[in-house]
Tab-separated table of C-alpha atoms in Angstrom:
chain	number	residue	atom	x	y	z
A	1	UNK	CA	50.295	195.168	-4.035
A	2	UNK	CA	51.048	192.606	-6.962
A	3	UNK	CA	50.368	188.701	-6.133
A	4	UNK	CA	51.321	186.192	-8.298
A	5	UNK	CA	49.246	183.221	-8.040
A	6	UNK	CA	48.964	179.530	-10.026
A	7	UNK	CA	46.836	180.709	-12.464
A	8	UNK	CA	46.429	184.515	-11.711
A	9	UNK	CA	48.254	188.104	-11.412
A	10	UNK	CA	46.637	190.721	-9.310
A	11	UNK	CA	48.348	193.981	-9.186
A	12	UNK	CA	46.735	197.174	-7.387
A	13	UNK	CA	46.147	200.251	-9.531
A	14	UNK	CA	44.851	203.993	-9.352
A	15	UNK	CA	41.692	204.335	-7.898
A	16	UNK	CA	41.838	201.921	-5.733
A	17	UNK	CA	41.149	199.279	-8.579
A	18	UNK	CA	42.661	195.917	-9.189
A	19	UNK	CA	44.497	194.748	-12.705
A	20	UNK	CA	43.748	190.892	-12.934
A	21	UNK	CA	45.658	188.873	-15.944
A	22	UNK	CA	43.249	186.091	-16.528
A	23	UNK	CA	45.609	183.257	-18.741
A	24	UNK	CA	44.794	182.856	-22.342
A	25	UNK	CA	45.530	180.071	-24.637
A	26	UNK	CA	46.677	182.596	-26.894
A	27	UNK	CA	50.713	184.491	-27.345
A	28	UNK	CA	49.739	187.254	-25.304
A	29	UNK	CA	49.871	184.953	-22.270
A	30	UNK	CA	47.200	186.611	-20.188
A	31	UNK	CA	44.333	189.277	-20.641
A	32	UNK	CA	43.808	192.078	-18.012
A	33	UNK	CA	40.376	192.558	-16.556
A	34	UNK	CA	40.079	195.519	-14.239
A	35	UNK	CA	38.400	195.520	-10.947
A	36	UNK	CA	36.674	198.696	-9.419
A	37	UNK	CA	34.708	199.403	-6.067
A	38	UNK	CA	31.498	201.819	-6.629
A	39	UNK	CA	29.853	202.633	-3.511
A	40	UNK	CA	29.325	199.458	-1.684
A	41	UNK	CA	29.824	196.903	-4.765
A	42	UNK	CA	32.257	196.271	-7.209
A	43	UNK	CA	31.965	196.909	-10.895
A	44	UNK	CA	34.646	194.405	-13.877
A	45	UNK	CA	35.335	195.605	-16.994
A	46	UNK	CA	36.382	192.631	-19.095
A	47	UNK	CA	36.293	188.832	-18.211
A	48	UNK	CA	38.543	186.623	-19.582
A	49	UNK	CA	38.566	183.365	-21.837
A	50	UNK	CA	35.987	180.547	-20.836
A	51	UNK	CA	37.992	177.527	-20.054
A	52	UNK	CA	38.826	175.922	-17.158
A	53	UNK	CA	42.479	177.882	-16.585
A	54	UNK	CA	40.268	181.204	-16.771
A	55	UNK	CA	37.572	180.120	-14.259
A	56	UNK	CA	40.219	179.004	-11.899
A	57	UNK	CA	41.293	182.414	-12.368
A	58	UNK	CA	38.822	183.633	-11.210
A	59	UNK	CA	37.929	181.259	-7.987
A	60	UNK	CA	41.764	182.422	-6.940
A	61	UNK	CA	40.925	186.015	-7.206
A	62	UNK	CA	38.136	185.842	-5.242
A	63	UNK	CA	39.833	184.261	-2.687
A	64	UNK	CA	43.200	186.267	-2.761
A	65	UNK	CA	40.865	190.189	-2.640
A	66	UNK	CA	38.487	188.552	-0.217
A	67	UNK	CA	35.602	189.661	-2.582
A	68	UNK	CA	32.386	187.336	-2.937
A	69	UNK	CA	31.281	186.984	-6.559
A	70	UNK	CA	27.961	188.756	-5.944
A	71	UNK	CA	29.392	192.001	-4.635
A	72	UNK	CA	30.014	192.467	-8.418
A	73	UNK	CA	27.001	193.849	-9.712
A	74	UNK	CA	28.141	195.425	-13.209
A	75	UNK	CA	30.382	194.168	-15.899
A	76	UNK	CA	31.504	196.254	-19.335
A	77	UNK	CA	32.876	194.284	-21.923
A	78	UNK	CA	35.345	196.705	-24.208
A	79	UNK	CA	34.402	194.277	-26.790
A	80	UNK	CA	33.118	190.814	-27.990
A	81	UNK	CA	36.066	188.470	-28.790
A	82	UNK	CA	36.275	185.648	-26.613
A	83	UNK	CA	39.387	186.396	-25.161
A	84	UNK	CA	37.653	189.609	-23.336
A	85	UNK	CA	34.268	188.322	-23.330
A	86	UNK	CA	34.250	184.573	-23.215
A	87	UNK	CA	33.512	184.630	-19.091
A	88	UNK	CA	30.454	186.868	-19.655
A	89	UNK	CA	27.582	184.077	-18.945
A	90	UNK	CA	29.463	181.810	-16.144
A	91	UNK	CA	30.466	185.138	-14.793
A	92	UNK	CA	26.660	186.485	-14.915
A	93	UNK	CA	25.535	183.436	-13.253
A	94	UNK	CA	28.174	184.140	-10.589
A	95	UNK	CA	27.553	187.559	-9.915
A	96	UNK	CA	24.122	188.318	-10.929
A	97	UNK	CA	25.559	190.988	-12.596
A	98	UNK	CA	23.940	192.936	-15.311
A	99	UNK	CA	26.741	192.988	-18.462
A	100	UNK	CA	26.786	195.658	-20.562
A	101	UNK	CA	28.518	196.603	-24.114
A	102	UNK	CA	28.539	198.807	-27.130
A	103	UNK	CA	25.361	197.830	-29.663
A	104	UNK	CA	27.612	196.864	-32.209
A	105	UNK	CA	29.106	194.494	-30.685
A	106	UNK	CA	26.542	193.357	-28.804
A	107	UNK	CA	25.005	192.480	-32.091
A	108	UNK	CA	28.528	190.971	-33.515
A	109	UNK	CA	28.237	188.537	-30.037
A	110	UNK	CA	24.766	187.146	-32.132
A	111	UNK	CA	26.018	186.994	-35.321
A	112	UNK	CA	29.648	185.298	-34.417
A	113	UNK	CA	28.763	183.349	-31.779
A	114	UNK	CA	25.137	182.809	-31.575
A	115	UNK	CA	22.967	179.648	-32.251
A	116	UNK	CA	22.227	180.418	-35.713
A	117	UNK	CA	25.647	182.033	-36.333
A	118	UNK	CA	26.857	181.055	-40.116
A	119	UNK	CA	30.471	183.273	-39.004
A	120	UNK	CA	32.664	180.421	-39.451
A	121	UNK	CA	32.045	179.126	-42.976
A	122	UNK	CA	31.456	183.139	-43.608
A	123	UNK	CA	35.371	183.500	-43.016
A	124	UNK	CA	36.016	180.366	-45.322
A	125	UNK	CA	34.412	181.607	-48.108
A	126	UNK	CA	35.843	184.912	-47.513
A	127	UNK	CA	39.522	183.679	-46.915
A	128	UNK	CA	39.276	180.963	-49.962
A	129	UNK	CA	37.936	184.366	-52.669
A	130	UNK	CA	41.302	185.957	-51.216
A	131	UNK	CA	43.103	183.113	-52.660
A	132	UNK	CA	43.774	181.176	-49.471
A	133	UNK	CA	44.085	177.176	-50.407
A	134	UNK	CA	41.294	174.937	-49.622
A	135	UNK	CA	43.331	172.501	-47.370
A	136	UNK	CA	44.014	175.653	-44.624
A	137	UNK	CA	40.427	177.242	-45.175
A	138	UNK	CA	38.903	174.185	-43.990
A	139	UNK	CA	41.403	174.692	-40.955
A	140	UNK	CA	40.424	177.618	-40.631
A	141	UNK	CA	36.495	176.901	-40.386
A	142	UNK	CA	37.669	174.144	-37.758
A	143	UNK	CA	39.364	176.342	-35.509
A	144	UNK	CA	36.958	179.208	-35.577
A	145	UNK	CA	33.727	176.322	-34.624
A	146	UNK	CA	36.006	174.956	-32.049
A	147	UNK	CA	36.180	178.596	-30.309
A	148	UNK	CA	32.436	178.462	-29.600
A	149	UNK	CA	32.091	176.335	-26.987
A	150	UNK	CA	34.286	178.835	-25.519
A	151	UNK	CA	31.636	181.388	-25.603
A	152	UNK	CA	28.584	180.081	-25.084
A	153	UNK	CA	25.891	180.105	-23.660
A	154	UNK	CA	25.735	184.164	-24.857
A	155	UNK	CA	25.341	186.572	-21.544
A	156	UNK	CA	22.438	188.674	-21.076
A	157	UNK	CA	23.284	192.040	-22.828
A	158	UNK	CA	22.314	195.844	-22.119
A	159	UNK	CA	23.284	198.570	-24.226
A	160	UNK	CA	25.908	201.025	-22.679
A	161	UNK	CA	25.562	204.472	-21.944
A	162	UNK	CA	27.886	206.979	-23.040
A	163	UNK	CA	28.677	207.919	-19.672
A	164	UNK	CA	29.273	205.859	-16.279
A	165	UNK	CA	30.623	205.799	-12.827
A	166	UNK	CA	32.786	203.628	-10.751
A	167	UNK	CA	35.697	204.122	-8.533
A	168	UNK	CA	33.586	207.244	-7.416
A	169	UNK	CA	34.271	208.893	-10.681
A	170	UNK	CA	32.667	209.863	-14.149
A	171	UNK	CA	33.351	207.780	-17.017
A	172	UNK	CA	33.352	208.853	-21.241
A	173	UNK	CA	32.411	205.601	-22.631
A	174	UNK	CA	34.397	206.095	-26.399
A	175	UNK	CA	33.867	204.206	-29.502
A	176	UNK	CA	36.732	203.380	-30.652
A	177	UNK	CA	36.376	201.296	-33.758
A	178	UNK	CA	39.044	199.217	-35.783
A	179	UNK	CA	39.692	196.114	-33.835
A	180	UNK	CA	35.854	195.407	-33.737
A	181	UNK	CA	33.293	197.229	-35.024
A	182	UNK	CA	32.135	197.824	-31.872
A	183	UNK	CA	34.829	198.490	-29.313
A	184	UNK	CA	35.075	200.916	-26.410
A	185	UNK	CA	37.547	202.396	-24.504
A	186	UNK	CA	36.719	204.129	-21.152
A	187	UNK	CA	38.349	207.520	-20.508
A	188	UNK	CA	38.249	209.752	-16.555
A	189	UNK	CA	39.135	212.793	-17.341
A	190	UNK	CA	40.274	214.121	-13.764
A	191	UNK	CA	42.525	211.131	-13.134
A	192	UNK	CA	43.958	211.290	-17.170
A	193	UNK	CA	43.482	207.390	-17.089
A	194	UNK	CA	41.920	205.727	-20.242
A	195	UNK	CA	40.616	201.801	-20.123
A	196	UNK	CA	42.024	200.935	-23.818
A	197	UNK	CA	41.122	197.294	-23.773
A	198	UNK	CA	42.637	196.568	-26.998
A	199	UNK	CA	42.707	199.780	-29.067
A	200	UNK	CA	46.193	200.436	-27.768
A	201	UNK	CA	48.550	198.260	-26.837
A	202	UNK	CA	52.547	198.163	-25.714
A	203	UNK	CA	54.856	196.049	-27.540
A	204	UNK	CA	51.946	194.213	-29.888
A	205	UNK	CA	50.010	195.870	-32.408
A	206	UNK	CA	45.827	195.743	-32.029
A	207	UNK	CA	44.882	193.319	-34.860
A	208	UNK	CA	43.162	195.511	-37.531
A	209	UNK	CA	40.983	192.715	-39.920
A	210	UNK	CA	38.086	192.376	-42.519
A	211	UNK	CA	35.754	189.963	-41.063
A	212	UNK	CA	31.805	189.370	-42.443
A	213	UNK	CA	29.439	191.301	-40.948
A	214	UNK	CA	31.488	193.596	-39.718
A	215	UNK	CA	32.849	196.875	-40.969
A	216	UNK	CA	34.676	196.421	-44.038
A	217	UNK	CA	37.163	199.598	-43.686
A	218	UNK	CA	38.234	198.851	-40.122
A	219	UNK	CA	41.602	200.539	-40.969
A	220	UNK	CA	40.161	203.528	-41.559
A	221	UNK	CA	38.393	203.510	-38.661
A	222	UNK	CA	40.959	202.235	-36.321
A	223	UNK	CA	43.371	205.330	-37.355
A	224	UNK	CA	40.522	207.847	-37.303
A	225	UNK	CA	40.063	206.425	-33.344
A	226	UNK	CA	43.762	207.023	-33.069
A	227	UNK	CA	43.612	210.571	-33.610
A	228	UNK	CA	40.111	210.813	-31.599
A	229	UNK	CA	41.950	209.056	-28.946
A	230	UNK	CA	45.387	211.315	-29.199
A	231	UNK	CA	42.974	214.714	-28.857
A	232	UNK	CA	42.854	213.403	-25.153
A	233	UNK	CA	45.433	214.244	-22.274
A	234	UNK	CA	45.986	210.450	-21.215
A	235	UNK	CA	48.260	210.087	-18.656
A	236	UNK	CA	48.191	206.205	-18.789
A	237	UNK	CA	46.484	203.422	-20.960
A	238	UNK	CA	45.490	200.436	-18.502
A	239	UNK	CA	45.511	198.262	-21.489
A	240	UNK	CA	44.184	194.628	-22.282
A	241	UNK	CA	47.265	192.765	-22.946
A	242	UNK	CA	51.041	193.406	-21.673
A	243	UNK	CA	52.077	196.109	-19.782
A	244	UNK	CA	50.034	200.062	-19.109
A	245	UNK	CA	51.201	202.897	-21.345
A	246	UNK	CA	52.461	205.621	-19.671
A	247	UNK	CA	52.996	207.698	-23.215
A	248	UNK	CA	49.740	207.940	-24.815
A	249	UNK	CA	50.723	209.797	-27.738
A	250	UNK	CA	54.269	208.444	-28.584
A	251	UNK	CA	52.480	204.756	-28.670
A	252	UNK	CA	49.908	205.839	-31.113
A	253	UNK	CA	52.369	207.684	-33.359
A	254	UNK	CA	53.996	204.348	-33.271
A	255	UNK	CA	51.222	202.547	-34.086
A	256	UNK	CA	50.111	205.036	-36.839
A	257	UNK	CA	53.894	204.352	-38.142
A	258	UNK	CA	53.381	201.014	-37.998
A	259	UNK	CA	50.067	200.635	-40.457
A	260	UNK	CA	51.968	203.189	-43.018
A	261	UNK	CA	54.596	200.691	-42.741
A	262	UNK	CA	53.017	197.485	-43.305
A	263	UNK	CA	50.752	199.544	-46.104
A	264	UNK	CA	53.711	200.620	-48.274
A	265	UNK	CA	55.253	197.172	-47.742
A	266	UNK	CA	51.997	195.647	-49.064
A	267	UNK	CA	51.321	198.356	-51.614
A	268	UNK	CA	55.163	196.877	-53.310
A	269	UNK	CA	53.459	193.550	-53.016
A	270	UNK	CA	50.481	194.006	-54.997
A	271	UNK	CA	51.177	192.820	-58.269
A	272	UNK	CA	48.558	191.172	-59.357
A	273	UNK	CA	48.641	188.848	-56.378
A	274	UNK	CA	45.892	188.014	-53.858
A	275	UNK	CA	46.036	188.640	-50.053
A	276	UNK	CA	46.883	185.429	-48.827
A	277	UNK	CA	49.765	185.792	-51.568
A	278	UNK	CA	50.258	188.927	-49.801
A	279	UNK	CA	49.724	187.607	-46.340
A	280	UNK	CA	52.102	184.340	-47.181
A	281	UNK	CA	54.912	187.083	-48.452
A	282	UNK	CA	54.548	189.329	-45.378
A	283	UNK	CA	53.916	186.638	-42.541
A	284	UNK	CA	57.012	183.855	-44.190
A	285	UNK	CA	59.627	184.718	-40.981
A	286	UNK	CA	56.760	183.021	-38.765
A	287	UNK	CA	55.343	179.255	-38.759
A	288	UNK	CA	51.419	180.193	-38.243
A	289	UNK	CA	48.736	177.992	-36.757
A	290	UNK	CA	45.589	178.068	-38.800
A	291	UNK	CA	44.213	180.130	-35.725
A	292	UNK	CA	47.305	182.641	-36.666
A	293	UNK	CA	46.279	182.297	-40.523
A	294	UNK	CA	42.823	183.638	-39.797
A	295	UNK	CA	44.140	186.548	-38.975
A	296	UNK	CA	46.753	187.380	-40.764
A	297	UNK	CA	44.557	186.580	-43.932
A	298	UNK	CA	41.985	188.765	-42.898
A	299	UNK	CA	45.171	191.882	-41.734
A	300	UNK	CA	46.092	191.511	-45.463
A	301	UNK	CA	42.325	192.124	-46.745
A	302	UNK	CA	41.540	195.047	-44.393
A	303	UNK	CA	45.298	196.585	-45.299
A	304	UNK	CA	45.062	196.021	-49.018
A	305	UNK	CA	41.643	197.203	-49.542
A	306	UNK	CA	42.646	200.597	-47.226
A	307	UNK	CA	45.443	200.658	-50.572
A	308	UNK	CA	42.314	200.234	-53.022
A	309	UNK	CA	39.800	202.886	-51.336
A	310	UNK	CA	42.696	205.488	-51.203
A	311	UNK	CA	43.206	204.377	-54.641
A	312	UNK	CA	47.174	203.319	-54.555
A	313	UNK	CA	46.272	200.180	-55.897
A	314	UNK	CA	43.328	198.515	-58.018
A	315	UNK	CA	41.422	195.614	-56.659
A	316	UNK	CA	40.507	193.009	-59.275
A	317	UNK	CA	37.393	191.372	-58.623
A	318	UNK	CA	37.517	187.931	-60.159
A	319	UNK	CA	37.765	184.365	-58.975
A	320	UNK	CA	40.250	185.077	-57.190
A	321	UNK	CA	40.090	188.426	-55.423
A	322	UNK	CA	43.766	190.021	-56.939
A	323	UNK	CA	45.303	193.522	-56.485
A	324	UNK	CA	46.929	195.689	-58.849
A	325	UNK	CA	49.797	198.537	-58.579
């Protein structure tokens, strides 16, 4: 079954599940929640981007699988950016539904997005002592407040297990760091299917980034999760954006590629320049947003300082941050 409606996809999947692309305002287009029935309820992993596109998403769905909202009485987030966890209150207050996630994140959902949250003039400061100019930073800080109304009110949150069920099956609940902090992937090991949300991708690469608060050596743990991930027989990925990855291993050996890549290209860079420098060199075939400068910025930071912990490069602290071949 695959239905294409105004605002939703709806494709059926193993286990009897559902893969629902829920539009984004973002490139990626859409990002895929996934539907499962557990005994006589239903249980989402993943909900979407709170505007009014995604909610109307979601009305359609319910309508086109004949499911009331409160037949859905558990939701896993694989992590807490607003694309994948934006819906998590509205969707709450749906359902009823308790929401669970992985404590890291749970606490990166308070400290990004939460009333007292100081995140966005965090990344400022940090982007302007990479060398970024003042004009864009103070984009920057504009576009990351305007993403909060897109993600609060904050959900009730529970602490996963490391184990659950749904679709009548057993469920490793994996922390898989590098793209938060705090991200999980969900692995059966009879069926060989793994939830990646967005550890591994097709076509795109999984944004690896320096932010405050969080881990700062999220490359490091990103490629450790690759191998902890590639020590798995995965049959398919049912990832988060684009299409499901039927080879596990050749995609993370391509993604692995990709890093050493864009490291050795960076390590060339690094003389005496800052990241945005870096990021400006690296990123010039593309006209960014200051949405798309955020995070390129912060790519350059979490790939140059990988360069200075292996030691490849120094890292100059002064005013500005520079690296050093």
């Amino acid at each position: 079954m695959f239905k294409k409606g105004e605002f939703v996809t709806i494709e059926q999947i193993e286990l009897n599940g559902y893969r629902i692309g829920i539009p984004i305002p973002f490139p990626m287009k859409f990002v895929y929640c996934y539907l499962f029935k557990h005994d006589s309820h239903y249980v989402l992993i993943d909900v979407g981007y709170n505007n009014k596109r995604g909610r109307a998403a979601w009305e359609e769905a319910f309508q086109e699988l004949n499911i009331h909202p409160n037949e859905i009485k558990t939701i896993y987030l694989t992590h807490f950016h607003p694309d994948h966890a934006g819906l998590g209150s509205w969707m709450q207050q749906l359902t009823g539904a308790q929401l669970y996630m992985h404590e890291i994140d749970a606490q990166m959902m308070e400290h990004v997005w939460g009333d007292e949250s100081r995140q966005a003039e965090n990344i400022k400061e940090m982007v302007l002592e990479h060398g970024t100019p003042l004009v864009l930073a103070d984009e920057i800080e504009r576009q990351m407040e305007l993403l909060i109304d897109h993600i609060r009110p904050l959900p009730s949150i529970s602490i996963i297990a490391k184990q659950v069920e749904f679709a009548g099956k057993e469920w490793q609940v994996i922390h898989t760091p590098g793209h938060s902090t705090g991200h999980i992937c969900f692995y059966q090991d009879e069926e060989q299917i793994l939830i990646s949300g967005d550890h591994i991708l097709d076509k795109i690469t999984p944004n690896i980034s320096v932010w405050p608060g969080a881990s700062q050596t999220p490359l490091h743990e990103y490629i450790n999760s690759l191998h902890q991930i590639s020590q798995l027989p995965v049959k398919k990925a049912l990832t988060a954006h684009g299409i499901p990855v039927d080879h596990v291993n050749k995609r993370i050996d391509q993604l692995l590629d990709h890093h050493e890549m864009r490291l050795s290209a960076m390590e060339e860079m690094a003389h005496g320049c800052t990241a945005f420098e870096v990021a400006e060199a690296s990123f010039a075939h593309k006209e960014l947003t200051p949405h798309q400068w955020r995070f390129a910025i912060a790519e350059t930071i979490a790939h140059l300082d990988y360069l200075s912990i292996e030691n490849r490069i120094n890292k100059v602290i002064g005013s500005p941050i520079k690296y050093q071949r």
